[in-house]
MMTF fields as JSON, N, C-alpha, C and O atoms, coordinates in Angstrom:
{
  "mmtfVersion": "1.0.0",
  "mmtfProducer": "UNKNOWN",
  "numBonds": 315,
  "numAtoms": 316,
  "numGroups": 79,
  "numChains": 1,
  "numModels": 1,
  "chainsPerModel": [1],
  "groupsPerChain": [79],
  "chainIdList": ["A"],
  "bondAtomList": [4, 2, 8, 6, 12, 10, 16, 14, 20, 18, 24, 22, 28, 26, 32, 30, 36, 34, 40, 38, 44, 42, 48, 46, 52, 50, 56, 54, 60, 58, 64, 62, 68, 66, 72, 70, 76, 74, 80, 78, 84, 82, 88, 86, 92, 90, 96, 94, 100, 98, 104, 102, 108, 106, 112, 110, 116, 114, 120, 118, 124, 122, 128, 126, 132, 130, 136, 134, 140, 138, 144, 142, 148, 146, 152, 150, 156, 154, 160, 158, 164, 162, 168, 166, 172, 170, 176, 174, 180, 178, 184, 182, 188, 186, 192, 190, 196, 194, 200, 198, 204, 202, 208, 206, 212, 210, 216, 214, 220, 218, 224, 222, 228, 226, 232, 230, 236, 234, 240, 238, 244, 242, 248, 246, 252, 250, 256, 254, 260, 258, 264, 262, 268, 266, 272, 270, 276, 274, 280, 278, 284, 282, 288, 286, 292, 290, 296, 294, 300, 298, 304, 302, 308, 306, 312, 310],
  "bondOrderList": [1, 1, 1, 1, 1, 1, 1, 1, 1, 1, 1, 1, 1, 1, 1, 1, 1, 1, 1, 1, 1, 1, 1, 1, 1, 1, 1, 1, 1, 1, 1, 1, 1, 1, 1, 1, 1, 1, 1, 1, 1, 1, 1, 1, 1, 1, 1, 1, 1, 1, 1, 1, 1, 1, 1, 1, 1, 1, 1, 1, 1, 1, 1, 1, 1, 1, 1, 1, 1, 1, 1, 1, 1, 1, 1, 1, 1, 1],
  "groupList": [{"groupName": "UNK", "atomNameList": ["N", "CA", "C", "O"], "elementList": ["N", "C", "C", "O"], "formalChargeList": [0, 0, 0, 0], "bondAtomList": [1, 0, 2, 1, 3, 2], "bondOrderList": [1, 1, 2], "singleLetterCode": "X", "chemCompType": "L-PEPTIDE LINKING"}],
  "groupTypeList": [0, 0, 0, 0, 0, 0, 0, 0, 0, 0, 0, 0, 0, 0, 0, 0, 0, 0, 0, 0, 0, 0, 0, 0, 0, 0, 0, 0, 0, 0, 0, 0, 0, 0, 0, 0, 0, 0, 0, 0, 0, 0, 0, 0, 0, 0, 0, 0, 0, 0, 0, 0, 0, 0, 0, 0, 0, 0, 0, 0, 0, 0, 0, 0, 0, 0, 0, 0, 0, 0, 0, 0, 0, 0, 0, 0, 0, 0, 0],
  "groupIdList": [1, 2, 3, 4, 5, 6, 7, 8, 9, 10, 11, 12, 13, 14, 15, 16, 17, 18, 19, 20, 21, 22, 23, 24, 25, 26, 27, 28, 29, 30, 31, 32, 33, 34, 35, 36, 37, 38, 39, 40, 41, 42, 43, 44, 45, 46, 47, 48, 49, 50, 51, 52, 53, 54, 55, 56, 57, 58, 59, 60, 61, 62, 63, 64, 65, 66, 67, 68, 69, 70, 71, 72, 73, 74, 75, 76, 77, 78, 79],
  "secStructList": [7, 2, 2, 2, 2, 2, 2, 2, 2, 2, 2, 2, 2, 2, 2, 6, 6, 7, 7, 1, 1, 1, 7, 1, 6, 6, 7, 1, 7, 1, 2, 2, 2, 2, 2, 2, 2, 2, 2, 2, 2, 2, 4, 4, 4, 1, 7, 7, 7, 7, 3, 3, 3, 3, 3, 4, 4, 4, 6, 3, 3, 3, 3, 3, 7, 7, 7, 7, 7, 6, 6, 1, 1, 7, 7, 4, 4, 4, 7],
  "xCoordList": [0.827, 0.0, 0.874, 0.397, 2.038, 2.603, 3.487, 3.632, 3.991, 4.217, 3.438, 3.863, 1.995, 0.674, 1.053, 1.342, 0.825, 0.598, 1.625, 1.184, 2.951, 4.443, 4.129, 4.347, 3.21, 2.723, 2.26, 2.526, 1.076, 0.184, 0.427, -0.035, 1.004, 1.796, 2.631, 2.606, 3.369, 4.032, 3.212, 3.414, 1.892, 1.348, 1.067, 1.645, 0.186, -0.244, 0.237, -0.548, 2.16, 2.725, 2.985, 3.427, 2.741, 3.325, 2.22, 2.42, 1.011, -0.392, -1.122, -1.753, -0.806, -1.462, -1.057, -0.013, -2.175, -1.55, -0.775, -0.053, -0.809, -0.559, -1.438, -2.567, -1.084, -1.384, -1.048, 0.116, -2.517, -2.394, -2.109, -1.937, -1.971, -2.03, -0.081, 0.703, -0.072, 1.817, 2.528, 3.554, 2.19, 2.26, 2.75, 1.86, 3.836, 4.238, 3.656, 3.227, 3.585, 3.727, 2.191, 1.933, 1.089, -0.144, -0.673, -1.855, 0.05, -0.833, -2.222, -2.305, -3.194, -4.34, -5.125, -5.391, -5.503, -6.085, -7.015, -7.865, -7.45, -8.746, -9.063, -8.293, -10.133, -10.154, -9.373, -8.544, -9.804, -8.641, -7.876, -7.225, -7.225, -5.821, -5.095, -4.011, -6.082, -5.738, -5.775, -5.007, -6.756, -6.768, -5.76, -5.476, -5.098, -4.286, -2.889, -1.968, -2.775, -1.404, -1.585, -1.029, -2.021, -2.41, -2.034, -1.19, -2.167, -2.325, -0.705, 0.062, -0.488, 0.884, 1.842, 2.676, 1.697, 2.54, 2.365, 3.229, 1.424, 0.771, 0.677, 0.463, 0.791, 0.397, 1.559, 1.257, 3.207, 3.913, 3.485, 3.902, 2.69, 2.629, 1.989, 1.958, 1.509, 0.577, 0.124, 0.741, -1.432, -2.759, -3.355, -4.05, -3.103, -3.987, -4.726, -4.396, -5.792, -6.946, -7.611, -7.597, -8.04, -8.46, -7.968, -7.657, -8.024, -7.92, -9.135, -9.179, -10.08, -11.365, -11.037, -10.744, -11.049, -10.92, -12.275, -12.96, -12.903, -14.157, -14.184, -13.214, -15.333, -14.834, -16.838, -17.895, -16.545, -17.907, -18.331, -19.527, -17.734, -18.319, -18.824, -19.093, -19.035, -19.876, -20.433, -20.66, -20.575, -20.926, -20.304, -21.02, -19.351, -18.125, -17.336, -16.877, -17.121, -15.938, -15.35, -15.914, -14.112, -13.522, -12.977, -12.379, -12.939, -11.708, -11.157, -11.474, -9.938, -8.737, -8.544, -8.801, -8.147, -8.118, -6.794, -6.594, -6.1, -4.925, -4.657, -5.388, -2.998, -3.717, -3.966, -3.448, -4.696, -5.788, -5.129, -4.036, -5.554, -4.809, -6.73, -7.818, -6.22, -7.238, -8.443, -9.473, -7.688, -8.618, -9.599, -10.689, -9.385, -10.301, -11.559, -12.58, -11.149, -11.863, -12.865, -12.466, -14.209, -15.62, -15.111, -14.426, -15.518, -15.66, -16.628, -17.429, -16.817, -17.195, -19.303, -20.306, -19.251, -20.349, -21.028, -22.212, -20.403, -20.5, -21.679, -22.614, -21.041, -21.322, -22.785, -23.342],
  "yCoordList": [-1.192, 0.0, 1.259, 2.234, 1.382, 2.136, 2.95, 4.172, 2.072, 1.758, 2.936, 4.006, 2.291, 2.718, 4.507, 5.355, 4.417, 5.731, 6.491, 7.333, 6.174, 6.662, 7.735, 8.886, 5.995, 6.392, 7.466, 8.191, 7.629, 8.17, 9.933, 10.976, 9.814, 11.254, 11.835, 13.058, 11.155, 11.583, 12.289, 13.348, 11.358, 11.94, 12.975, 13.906, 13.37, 14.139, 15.139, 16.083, 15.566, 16.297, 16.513, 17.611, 15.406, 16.22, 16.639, 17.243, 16.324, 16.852, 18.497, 19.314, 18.535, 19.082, 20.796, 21.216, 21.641, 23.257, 23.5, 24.497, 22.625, 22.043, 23.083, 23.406, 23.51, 23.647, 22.287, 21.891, 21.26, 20.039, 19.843, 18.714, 21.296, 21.316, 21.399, 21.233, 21.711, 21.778, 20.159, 20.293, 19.516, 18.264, 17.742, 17.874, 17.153, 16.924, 15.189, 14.761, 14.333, 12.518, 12.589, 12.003, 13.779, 13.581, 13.874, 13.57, 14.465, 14.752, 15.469, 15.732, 15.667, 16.263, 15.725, 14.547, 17.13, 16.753, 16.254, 16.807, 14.759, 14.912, 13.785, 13.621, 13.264, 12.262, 11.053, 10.561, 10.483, 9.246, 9.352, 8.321, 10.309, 10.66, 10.458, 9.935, 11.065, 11.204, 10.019, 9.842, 9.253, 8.079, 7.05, 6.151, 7.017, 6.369, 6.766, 5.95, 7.906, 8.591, 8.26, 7.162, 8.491, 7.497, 6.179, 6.011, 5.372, 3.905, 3.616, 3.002, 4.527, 3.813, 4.175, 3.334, 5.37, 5.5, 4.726, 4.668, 4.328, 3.461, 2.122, 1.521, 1.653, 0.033, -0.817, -1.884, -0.36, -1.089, -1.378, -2.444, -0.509, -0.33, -1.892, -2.168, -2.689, -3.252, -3.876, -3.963, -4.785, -5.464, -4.19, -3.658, -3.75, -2.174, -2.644, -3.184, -2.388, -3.17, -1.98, -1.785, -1.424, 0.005, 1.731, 1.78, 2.701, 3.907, 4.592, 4.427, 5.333, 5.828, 7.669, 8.159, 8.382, 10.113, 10.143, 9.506, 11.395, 11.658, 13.5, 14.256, 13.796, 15.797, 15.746, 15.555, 15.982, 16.377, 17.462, 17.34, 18.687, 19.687, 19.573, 20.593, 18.365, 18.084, 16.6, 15.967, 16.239, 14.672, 13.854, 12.87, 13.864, 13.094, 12.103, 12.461, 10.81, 10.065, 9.168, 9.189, 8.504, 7.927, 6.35, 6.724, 5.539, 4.347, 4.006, 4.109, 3.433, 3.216, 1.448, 1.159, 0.197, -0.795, -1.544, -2.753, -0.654, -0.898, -1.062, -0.866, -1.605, -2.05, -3.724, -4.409, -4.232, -5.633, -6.36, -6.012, -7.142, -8.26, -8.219, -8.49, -7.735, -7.726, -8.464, -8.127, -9.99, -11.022, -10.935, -11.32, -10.218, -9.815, -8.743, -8.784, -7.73, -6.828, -6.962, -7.453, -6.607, -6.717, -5.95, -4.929, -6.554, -5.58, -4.708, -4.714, -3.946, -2.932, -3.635, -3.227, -4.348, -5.315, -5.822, -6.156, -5.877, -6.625, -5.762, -6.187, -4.187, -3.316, -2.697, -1.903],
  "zCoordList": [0.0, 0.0, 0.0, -0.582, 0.544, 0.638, -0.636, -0.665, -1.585, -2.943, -3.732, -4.17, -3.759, -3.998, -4.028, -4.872, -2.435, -1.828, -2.846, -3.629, -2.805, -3.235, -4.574, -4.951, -5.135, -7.005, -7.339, -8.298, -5.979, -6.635, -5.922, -6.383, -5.104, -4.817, -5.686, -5.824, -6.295, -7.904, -8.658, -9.251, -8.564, -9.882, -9.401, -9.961, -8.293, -8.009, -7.996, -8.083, -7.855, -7.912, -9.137, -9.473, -10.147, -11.465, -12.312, -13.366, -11.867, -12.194, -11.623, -12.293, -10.427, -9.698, -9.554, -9.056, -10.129, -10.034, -11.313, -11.309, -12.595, -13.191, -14.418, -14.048, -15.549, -16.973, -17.393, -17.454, -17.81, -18.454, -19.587, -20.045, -20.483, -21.663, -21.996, -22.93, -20.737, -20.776, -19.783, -19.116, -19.817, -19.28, -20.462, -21.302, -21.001, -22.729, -22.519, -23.591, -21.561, -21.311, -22.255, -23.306, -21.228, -20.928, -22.385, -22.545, -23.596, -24.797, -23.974, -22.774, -24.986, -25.053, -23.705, -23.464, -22.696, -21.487, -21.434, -20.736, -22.225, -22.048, -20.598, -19.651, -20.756, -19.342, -19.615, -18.848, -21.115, -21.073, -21.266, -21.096, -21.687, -21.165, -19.803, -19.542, -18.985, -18.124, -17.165, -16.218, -17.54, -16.792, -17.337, -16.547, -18.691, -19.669, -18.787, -18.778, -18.128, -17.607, -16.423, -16.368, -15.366, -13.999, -14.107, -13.227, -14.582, -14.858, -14.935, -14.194, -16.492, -16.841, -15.4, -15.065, -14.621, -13.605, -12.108, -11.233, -12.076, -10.987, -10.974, -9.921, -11.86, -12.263, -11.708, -11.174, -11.798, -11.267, -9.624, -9.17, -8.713, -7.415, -6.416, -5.217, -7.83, -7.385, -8.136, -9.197, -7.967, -9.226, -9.37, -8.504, -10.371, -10.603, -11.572, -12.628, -11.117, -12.446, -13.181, -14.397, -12.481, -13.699, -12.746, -11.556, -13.51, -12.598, -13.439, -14.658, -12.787, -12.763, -12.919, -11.829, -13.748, -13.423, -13.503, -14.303, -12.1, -12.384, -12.808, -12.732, -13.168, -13.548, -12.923, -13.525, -11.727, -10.781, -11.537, -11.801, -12.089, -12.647, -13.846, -14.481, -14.353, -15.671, -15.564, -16.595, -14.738, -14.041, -15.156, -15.346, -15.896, -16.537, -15.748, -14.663, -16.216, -15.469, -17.172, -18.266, -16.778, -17.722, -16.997, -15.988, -17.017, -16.489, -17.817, -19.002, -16.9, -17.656, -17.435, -16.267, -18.302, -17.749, -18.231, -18.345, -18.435, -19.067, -20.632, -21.602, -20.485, -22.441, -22.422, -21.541, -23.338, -23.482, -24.332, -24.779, -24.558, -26.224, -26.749, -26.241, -27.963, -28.61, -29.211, -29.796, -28.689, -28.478, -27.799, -28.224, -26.143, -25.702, -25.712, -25.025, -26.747, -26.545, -27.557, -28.613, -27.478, -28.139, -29.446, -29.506, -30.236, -31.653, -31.768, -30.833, -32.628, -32.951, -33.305, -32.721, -34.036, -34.095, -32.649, -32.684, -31.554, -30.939, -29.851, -29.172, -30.1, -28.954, -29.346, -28.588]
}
């Protein structure tokens, strides 16, 4: 947990008070971005199974579930 904690204080520091649009890792601020950038920095910490950004000021959220083998993922038909 502590690991965890380590991760996610990073981010927070390299996020936070932050122009996202000047963040060069994060590309375009959008939510999956942002949840795509969480993940990749957090995931060593642990079983990180998804990271969730929510934006309360537009009742918006995004998760992130890593990257998949494409075997798994539903096609386009499917959805």
């Amino acid at each position: 947990l502590g690991l965890l904690e380590r991760s996610i204080a990073e981010v927070q520091k390299t996020l936070d008070h932050k122009l996202l649009n000047k963040v060069e890792a994060l590309g375009a601020p959008t939510l999956e971005n942002l949840s795509r950038f969480i993940w990749e920095r957090v995931q060593h910490s642990g079983r990180i199974t998804k990271v969730s950004v929510h934006r309360d000021s537009l009742n918006e959220s995004c998760s992130y579930f890593g990257p998949q083998e494409r075997s798994f993922l539903p096609s386009l038909r499917e959805r």
